[in-house]
mmCIF file of C-alpha atoms in Angstrom:
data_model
loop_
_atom_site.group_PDB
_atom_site.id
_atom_site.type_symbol
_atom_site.label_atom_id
_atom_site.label_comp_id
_atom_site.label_asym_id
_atom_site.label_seq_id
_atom_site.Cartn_x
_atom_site.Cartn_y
_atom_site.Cartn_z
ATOM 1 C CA UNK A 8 28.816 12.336 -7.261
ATOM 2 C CA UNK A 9 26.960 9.293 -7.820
ATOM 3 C CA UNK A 10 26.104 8.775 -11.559
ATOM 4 C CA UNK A 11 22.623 7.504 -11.215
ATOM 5 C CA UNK A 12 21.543 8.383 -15.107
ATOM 6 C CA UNK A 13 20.547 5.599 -17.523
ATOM 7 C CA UNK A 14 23.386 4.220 -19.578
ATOM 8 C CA UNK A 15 21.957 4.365 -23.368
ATOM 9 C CA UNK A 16 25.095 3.224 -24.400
ATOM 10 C CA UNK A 17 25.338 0.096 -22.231
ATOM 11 C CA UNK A 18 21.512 -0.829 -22.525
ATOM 12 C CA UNK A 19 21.163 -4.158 -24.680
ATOM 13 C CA UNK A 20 19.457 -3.000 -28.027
ATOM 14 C CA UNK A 21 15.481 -4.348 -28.214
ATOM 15 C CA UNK A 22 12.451 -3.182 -29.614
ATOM 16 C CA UNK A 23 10.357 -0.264 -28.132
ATOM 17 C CA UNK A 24 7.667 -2.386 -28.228
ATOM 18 C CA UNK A 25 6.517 -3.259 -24.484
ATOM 19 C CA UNK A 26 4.426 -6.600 -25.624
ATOM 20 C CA UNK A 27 5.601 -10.098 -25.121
ATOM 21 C CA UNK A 28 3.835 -11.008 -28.323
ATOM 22 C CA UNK A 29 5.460 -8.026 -29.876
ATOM 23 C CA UNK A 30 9.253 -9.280 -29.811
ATOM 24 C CA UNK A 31 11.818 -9.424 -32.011
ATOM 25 C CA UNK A 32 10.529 -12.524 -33.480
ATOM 26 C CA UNK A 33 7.327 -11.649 -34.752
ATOM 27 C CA UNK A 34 8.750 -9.961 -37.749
ATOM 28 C CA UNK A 35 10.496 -13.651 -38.417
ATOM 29 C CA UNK A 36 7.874 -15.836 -37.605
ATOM 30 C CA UNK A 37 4.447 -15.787 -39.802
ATOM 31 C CA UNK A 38 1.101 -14.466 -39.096
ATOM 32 C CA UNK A 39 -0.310 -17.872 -37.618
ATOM 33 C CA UNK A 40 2.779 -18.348 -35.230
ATOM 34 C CA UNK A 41 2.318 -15.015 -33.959
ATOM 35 C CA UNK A 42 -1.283 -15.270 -33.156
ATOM 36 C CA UNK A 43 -1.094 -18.269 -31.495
ATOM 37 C CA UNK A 44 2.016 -16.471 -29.099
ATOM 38 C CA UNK A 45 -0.081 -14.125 -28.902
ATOM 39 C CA UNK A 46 -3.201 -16.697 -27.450
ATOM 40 C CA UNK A 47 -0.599 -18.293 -25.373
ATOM 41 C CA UNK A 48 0.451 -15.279 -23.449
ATOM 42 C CA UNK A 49 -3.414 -14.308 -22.632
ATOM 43 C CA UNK A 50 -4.315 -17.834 -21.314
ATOM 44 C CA UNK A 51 -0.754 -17.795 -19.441
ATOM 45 C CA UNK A 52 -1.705 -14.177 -17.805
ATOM 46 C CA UNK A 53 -5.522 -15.780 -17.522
ATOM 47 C CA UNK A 54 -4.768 -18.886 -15.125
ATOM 48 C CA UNK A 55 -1.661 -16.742 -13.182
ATOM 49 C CA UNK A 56 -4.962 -14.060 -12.823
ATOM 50 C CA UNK A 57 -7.258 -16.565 -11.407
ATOM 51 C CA UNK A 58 -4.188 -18.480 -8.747
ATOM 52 C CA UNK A 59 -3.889 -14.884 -8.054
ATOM 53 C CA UNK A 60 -7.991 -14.145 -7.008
ATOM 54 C CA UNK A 61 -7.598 -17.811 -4.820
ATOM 55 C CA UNK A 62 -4.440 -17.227 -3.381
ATOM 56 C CA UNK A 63 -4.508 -13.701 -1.836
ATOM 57 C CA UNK A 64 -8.114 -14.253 -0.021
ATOM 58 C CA UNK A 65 -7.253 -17.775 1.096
ATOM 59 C CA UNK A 66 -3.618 -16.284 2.435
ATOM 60 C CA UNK A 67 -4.401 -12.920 3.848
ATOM 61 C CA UNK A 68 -7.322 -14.473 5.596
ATOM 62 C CA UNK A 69 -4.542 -16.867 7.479
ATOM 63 C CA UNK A 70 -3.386 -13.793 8.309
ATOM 64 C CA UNK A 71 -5.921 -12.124 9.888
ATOM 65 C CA UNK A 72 -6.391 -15.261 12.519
ATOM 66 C CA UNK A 73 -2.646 -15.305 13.379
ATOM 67 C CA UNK A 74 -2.509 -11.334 14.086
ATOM 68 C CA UNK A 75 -3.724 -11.931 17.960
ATOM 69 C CA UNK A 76 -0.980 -14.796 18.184
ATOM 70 C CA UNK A 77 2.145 -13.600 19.844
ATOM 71 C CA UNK A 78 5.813 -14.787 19.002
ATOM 72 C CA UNK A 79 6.392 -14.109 15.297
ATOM 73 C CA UNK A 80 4.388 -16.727 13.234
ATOM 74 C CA UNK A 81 2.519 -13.671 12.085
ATOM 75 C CA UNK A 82 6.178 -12.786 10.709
ATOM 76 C CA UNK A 83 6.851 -15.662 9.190
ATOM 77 C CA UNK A 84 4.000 -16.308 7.825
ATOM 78 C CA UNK A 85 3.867 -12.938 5.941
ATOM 79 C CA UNK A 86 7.231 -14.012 3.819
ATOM 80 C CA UNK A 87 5.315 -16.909 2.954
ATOM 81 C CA UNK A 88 2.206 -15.400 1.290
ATOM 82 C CA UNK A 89 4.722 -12.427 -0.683
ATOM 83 C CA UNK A 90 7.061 -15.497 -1.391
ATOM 84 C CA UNK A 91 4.067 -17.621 -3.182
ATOM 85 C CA UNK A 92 2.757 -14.226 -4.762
ATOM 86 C CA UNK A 93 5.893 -14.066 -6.789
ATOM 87 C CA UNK A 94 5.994 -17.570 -8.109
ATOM 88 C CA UNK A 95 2.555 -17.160 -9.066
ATOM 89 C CA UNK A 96 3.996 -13.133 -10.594
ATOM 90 C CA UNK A 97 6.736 -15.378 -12.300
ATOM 91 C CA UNK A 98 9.007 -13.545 -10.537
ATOM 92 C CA UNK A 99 12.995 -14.785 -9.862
ATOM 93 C CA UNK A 100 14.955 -13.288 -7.097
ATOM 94 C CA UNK A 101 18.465 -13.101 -7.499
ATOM 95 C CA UNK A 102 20.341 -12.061 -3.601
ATOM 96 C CA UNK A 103 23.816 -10.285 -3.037
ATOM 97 C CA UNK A 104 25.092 -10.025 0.307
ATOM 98 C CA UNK A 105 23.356 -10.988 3.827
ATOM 99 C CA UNK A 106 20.302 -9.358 5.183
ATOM 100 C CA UNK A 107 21.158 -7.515 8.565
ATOM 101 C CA UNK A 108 19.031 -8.660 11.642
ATOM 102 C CA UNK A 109 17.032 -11.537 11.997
ATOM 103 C CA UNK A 110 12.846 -12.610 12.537
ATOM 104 C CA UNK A 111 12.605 -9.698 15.389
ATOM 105 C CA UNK A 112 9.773 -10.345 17.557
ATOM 106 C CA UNK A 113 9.336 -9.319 21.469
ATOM 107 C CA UNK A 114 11.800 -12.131 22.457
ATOM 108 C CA UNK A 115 14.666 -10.750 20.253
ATOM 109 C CA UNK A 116 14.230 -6.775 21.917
ATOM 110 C CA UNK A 117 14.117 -9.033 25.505
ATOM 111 C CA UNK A 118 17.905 -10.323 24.260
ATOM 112 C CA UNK A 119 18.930 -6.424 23.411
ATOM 113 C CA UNK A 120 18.595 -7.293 19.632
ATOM 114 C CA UNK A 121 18.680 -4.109 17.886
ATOM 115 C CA UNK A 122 15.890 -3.734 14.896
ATOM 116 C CA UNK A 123 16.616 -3.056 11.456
ATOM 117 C CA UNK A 124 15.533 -0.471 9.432
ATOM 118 C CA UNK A 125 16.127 -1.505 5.245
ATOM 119 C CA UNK A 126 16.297 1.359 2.889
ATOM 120 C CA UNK A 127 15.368 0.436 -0.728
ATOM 121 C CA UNK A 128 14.633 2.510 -3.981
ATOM 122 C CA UNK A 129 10.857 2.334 -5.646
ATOM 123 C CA UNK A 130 9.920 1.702 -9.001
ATOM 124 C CA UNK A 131 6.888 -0.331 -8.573
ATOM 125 C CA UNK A 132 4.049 -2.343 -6.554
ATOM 126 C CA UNK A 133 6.556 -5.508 -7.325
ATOM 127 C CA UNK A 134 8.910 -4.039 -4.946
ATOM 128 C CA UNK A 135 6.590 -5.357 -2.010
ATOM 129 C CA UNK A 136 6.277 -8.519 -2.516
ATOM 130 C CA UNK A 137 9.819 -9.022 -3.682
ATOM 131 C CA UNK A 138 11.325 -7.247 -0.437
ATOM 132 C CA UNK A 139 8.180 -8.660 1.531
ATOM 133 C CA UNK A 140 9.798 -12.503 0.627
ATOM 134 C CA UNK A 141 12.935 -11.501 1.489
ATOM 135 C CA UNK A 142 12.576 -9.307 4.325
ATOM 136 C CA UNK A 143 11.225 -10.163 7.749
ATOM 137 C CA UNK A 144 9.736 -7.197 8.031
ATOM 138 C CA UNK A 145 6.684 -4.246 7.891
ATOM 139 C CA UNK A 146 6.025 -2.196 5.138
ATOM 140 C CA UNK A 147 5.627 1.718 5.512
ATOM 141 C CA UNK A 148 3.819 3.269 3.275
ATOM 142 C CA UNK A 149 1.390 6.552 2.516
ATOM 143 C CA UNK A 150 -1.963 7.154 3.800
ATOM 144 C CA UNK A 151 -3.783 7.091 0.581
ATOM 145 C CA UNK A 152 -3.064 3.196 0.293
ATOM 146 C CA UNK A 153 -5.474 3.188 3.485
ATOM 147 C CA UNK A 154 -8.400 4.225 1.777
ATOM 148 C CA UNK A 155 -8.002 2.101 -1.604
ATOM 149 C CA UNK A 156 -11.113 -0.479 -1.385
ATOM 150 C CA UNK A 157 -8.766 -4.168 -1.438
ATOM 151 C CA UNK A 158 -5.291 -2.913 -1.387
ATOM 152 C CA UNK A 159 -6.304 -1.170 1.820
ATOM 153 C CA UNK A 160 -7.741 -4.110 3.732
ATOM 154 C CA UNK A 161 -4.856 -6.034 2.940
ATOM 155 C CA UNK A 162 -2.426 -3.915 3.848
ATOM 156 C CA UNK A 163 -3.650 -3.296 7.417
ATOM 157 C CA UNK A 164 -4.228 -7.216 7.742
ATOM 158 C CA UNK A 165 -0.449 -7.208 7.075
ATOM 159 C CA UNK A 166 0.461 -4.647 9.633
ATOM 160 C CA UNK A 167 1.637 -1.683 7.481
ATOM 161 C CA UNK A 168 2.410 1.357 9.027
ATOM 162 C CA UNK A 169 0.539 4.786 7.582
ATOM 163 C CA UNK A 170 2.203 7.758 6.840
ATOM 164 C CA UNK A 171 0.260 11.154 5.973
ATOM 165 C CA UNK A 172 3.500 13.244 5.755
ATOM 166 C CA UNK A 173 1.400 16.151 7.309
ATOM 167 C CA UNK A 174 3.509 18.037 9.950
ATOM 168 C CA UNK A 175 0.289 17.980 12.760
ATOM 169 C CA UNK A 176 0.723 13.702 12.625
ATOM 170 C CA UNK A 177 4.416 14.087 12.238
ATOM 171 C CA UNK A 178 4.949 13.178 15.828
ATOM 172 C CA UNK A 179 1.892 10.459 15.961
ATOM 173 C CA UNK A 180 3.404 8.743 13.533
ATOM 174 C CA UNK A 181 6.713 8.716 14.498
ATOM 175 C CA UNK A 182 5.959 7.296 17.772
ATOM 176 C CA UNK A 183 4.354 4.607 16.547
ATOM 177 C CA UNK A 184 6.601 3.458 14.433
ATOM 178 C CA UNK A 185 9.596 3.411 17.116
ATOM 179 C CA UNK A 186 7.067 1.642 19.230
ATOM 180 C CA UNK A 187 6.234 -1.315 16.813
ATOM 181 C CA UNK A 188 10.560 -1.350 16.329
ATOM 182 C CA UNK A 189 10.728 -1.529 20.266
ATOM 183 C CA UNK A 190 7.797 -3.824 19.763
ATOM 184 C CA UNK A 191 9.859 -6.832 17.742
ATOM 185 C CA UNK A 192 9.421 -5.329 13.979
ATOM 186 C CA UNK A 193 11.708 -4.143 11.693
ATOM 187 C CA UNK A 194 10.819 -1.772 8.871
ATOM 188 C CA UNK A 195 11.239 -1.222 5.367
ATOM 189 C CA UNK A 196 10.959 2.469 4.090
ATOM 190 C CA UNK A 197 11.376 4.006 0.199
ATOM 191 C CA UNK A 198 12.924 7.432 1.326
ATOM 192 C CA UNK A 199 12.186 8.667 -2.434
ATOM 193 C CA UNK A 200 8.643 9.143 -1.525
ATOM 194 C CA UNK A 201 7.461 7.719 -5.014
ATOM 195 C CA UNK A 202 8.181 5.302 -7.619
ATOM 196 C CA UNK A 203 10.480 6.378 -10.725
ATOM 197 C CA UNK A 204 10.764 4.447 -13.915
ATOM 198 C CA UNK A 205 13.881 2.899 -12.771
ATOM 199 C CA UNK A 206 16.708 5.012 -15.067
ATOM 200 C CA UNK A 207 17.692 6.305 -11.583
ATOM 201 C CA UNK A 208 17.559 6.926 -7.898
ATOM 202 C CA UNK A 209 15.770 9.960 -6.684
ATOM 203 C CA UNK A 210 16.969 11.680 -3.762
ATOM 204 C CA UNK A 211 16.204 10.607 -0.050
ATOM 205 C CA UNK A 212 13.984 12.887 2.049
ATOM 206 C CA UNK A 213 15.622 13.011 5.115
ATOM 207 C CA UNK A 214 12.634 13.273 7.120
ATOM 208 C CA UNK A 215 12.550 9.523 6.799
ATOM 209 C CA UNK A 216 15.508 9.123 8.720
ATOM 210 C CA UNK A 217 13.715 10.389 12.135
ATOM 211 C CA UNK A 218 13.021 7.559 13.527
ATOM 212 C CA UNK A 219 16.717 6.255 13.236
ATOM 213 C CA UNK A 220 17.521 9.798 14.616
ATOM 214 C CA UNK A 221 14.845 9.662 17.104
ATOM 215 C CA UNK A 222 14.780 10.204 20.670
ATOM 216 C CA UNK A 223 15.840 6.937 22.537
ATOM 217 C CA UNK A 224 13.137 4.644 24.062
ATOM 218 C CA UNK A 225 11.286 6.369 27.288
ATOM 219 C CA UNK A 226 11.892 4.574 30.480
ATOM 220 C CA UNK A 227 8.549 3.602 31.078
ATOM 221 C CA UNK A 228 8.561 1.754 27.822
ATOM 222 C CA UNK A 229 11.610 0.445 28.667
ATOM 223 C CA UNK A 230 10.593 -1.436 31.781
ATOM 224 C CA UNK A 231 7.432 -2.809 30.196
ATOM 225 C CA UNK A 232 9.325 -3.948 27.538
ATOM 226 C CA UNK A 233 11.711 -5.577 29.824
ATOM 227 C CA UNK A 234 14.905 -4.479 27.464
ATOM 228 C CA UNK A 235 18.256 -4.332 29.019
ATOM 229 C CA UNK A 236 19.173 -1.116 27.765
ATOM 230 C CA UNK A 237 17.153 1.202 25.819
ATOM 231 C CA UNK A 238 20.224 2.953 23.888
ATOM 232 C CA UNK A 239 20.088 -0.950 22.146
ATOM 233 C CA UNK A 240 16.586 -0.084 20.791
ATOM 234 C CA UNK A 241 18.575 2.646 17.964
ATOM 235 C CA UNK A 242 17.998 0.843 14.366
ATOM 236 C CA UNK A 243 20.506 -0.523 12.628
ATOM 237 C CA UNK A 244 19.975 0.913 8.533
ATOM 238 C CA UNK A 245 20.389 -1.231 5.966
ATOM 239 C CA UNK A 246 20.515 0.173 2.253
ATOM 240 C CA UNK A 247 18.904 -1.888 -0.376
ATOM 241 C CA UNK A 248 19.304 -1.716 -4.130
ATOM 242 C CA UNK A 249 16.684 -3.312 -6.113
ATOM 243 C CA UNK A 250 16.674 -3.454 -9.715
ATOM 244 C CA UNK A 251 14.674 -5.530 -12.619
ATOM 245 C CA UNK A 252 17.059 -6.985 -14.797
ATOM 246 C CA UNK A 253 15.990 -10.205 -16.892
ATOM 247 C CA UNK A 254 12.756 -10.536 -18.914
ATOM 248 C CA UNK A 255 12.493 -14.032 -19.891
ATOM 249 C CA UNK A 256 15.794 -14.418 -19.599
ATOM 250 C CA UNK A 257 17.489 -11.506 -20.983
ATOM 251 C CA UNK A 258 19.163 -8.844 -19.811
ATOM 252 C CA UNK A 259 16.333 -6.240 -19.430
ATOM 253 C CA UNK A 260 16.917 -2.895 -21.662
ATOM 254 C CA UNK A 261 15.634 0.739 -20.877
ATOM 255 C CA UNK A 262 12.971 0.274 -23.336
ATOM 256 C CA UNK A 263 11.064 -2.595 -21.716
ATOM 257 C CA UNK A 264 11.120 -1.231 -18.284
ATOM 258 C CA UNK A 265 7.928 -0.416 -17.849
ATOM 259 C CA UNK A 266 6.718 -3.723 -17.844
ATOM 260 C CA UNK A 267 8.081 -3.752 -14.486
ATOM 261 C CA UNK A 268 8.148 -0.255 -13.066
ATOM 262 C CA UNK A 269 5.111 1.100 -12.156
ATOM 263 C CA UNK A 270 4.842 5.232 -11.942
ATOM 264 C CA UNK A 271 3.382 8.197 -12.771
ATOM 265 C CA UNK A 272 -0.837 8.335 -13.772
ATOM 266 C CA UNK A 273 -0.211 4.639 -14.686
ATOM 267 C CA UNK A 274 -3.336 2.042 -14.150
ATOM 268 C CA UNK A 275 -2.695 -0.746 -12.379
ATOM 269 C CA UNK A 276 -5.326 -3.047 -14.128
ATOM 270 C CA UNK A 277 -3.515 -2.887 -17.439
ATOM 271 C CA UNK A 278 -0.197 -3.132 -16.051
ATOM 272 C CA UNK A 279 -0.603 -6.172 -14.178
ATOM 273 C CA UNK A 280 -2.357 -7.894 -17.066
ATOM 274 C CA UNK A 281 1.025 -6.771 -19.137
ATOM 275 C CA UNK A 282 3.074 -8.497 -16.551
ATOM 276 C CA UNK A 283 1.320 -11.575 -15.947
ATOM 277 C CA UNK A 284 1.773 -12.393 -19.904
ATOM 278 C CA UNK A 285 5.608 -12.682 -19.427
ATOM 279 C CA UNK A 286 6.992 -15.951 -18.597
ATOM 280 C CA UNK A 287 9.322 -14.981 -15.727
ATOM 281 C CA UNK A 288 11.182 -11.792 -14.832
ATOM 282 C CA UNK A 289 14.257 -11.313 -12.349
ATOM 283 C CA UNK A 290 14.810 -9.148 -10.280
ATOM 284 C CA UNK A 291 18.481 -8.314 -8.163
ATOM 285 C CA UNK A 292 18.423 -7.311 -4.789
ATOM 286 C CA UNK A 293 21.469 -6.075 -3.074
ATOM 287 C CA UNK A 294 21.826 -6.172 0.823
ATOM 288 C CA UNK A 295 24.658 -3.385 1.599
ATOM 289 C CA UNK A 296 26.301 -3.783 4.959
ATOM 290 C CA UNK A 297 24.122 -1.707 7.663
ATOM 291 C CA UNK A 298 24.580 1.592 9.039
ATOM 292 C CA UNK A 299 24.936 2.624 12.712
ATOM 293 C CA UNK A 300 23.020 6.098 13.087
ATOM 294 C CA UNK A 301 25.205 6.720 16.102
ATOM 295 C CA UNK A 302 28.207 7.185 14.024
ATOM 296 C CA UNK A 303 26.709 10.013 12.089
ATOM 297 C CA UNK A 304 25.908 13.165 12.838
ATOM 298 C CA UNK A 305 22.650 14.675 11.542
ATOM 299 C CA UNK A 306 20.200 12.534 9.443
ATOM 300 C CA UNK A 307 20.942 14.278 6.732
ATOM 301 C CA UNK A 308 23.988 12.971 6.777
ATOM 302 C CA UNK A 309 22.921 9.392 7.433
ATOM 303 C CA UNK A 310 20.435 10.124 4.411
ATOM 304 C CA UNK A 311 22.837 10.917 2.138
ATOM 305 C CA UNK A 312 25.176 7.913 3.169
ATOM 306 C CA UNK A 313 22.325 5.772 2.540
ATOM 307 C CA UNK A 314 21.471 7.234 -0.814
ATOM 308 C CA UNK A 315 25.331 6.857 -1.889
ATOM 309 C CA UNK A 316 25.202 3.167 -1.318
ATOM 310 C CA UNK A 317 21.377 2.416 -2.831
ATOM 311 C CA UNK A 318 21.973 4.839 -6.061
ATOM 312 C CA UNK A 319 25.389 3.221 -6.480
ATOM 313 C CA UNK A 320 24.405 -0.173 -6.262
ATOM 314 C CA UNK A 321 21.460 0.003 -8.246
ATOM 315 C CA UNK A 322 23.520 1.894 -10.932
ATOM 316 C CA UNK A 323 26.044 -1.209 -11.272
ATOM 317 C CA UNK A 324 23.232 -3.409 -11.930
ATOM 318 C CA UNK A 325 21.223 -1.345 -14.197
ATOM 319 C CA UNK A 326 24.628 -1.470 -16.671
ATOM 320 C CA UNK A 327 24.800 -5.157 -15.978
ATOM 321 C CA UNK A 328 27.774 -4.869 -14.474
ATOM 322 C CA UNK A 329 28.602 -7.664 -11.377
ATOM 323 C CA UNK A 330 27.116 -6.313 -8.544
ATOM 324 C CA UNK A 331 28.902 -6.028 -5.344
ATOM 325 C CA UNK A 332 28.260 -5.165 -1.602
ATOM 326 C CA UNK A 333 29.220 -1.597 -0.162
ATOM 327 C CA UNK A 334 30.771 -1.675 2.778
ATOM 328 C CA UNK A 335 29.013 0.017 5.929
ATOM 329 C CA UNK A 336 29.871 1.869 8.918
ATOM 330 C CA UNK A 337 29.081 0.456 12.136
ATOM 331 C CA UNK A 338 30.113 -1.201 15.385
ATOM 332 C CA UNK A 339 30.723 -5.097 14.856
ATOM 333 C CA UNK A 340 29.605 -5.107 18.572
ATOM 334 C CA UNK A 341 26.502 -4.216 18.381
ATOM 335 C CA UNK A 342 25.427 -6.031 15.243
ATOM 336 C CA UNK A 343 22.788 -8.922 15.301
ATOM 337 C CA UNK A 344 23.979 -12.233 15.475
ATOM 338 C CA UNK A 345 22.401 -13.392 12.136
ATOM 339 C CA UNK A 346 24.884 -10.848 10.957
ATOM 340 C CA UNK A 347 28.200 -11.903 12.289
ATOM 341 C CA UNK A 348 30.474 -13.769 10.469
ATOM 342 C CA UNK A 349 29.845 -17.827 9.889
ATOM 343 C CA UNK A 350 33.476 -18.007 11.942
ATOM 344 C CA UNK A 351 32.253 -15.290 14.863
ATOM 345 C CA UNK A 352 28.792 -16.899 15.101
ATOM 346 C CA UNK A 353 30.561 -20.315 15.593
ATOM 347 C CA UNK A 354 32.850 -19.067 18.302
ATOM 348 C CA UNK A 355 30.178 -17.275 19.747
ATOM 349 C CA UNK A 356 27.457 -20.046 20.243
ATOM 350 C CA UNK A 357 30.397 -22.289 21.881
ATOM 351 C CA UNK A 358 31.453 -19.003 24.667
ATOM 352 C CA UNK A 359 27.451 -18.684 25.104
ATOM 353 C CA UNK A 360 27.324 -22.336 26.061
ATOM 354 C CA UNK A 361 30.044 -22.515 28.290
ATOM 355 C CA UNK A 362 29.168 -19.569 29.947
ATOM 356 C CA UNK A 363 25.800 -20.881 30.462
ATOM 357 C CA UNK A 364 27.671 -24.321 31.947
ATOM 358 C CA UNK A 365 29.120 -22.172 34.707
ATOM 359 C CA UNK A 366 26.351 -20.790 35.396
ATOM 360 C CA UNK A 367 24.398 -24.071 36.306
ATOM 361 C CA UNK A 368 27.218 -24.934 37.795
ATOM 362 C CA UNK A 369 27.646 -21.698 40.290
ATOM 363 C CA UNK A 370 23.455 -21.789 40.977
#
């Protein structure tokens, strides 16, 4: 079993206090000194507030105009708006292993590319843009996000996927997200089905794991689609552990996690006006080595395999302990290039040209 419960004993020793103004210091330094820290962090959270109301408009409105574009500059250009959102956040992203699969798009499905499907834990609304920068990828994510008055605008502009979780959409819902995989995406789902405070990993729902377990791609599709084969279009499933674990630049203890996780009845307002008073933040993201579905055989059991690797991973880093990649199950075969070893990629590229060669050669 997986131990997945906050280490007290291991957690660097800091003050309960949640404040950046409110730090070990200001029981050191006097009255004036902490005032004006105190002034500091409210004009540095003020400016970051007002980048934040020109960037996003100005960004997602770039958005909207490349959405009838095809090819994947609609992709690409997503990493770039999440990637500037965390600079202005103050965000640092620190990256173990190598991301499985590459930009996706129709012309990779064409070439039998199989999408990717990453599995990460959730603690908070920073988990977006910090996978979103990373991540060449959709975001899936519950209905009620829909209906909120900015957040839901901007999330369809950026081509999130819905969920309801109500058994009479089940199959709706399903479909369409195996159709945007077959389609050139790749997805990134939080199996938890909330966000915790970040002492642990809750257990995956399984029912998340359908569409890796789904039925494969109808033949119809298949032909429009132009793919070679359609048992190619089953996902590859990449687990993700993400933790927060630097606040201006120390190690992060259980005590000041809340400035980053983001749970429970908590307001947004007042937590992203916390945040934005920090100087920086890190957070570590580890890319496990993918899953095959094929090679298990329920999704339960896939589930579980996927929760071993995320609650493990994220466990290591939480005692600040050097984090390290688990190994995954899979065929080397049918793995995406991107993913292939420096060595492999090499050999292949130079067997790829020369078979090309021949061809011209034989036509």
């Amino acid at each position: 079993m997986i131990r997945t419960q906050p280490d007290h004993s291991r957690a660097p020793a800091c003050s309960s206090s949640d404040q950046p103004h409110a730090s070990d210091l200001s029981g050191i330094l006097p009255a004036p000194a902490n005032a004006l820290r105190r002034w500091i962090a409210q004009v540095r959270a003020g400016l970051r507030l007002g980048a934040l109301v020109v960037w996003v408009p100005l960004s997602v409105g770039f958005e909207a105009c490349l959405l009838p574009v095809p090819g994947t500059a609609k992709i690409r250009w997503t990493r770039v708006i999440w990637g500037v959102l965390c600079k202005i956040l103050g965000l640092r992203i620190r990256v173990i292993g190598q991301r499985a699969g590459t930009v996706g798009g129709p012309a990779a499905r064409k070439r039998g590319e199989r999408p990717v499907i990453y599995i990460a834990n959730h603690m908070s609304w920073l988990d977006v843009p910090i996978l979103g920068t990373l991540l060449p990828s959709v975001f899936v994510a519950k209905g009620d996000i829909e209906k909120w008055p900015v957040m839901g605008l901007i999330s369809k502009i950026g081509r999130t996927i819905f969920v309801s979780r109500q058994r009479n959409t089940t199959g709706r819902e399903r479909d369409e997200m195996i159709s945007r995989m077959n389609g050139g995406d790749n997805l990134v789902l939080f199996p938890e089905g909330t966000s915790s405070d970040g002492s642990r990993v809750l257990p995956f729902m399984s029912a998340f794991f359908a569409i890796a377990k789904a039925p494969k791609l109808r033949a119809k599709d298949a032909v429009e689609l132009n793919t070679p084969d359609d048992s190619s279009m089953t996902p590859l499933i990449q687990p993700i552990s993400l933790v927060y674990d630097q606040l201006d630049g120390l190690p992060l203890c259980r005590f000041r996690r809340p400035v980053f996780s983001w749970y429970g009845d908590m307001d947004l307002g007042p937590h992203v006006w916390q945040l934005l008073q920090w100087r920086h933040g890190r957070a570590t993201v580890v890319l496990h080595e993918p899953l095959d579905p094929d090679l298990f055989p329920s999704r339960k059991a896939l589930a579980q395999a996927t929760w071993k690797a995320v609650a493990e991973g994220a466990a290591t880093l939480r005692q600040h302990n050097p984090p390290r990649v688990l190994p995954g199950r899979f065929d080397p075969a049918t793995l995406p290039a991107a993913f292939l070893p420096a060595h492999v990629r090499k050999t292949k590229a130079v067997l790829d040209r020369l078979a090309s060669f021949f061809a011209s050669i034989r036509r």
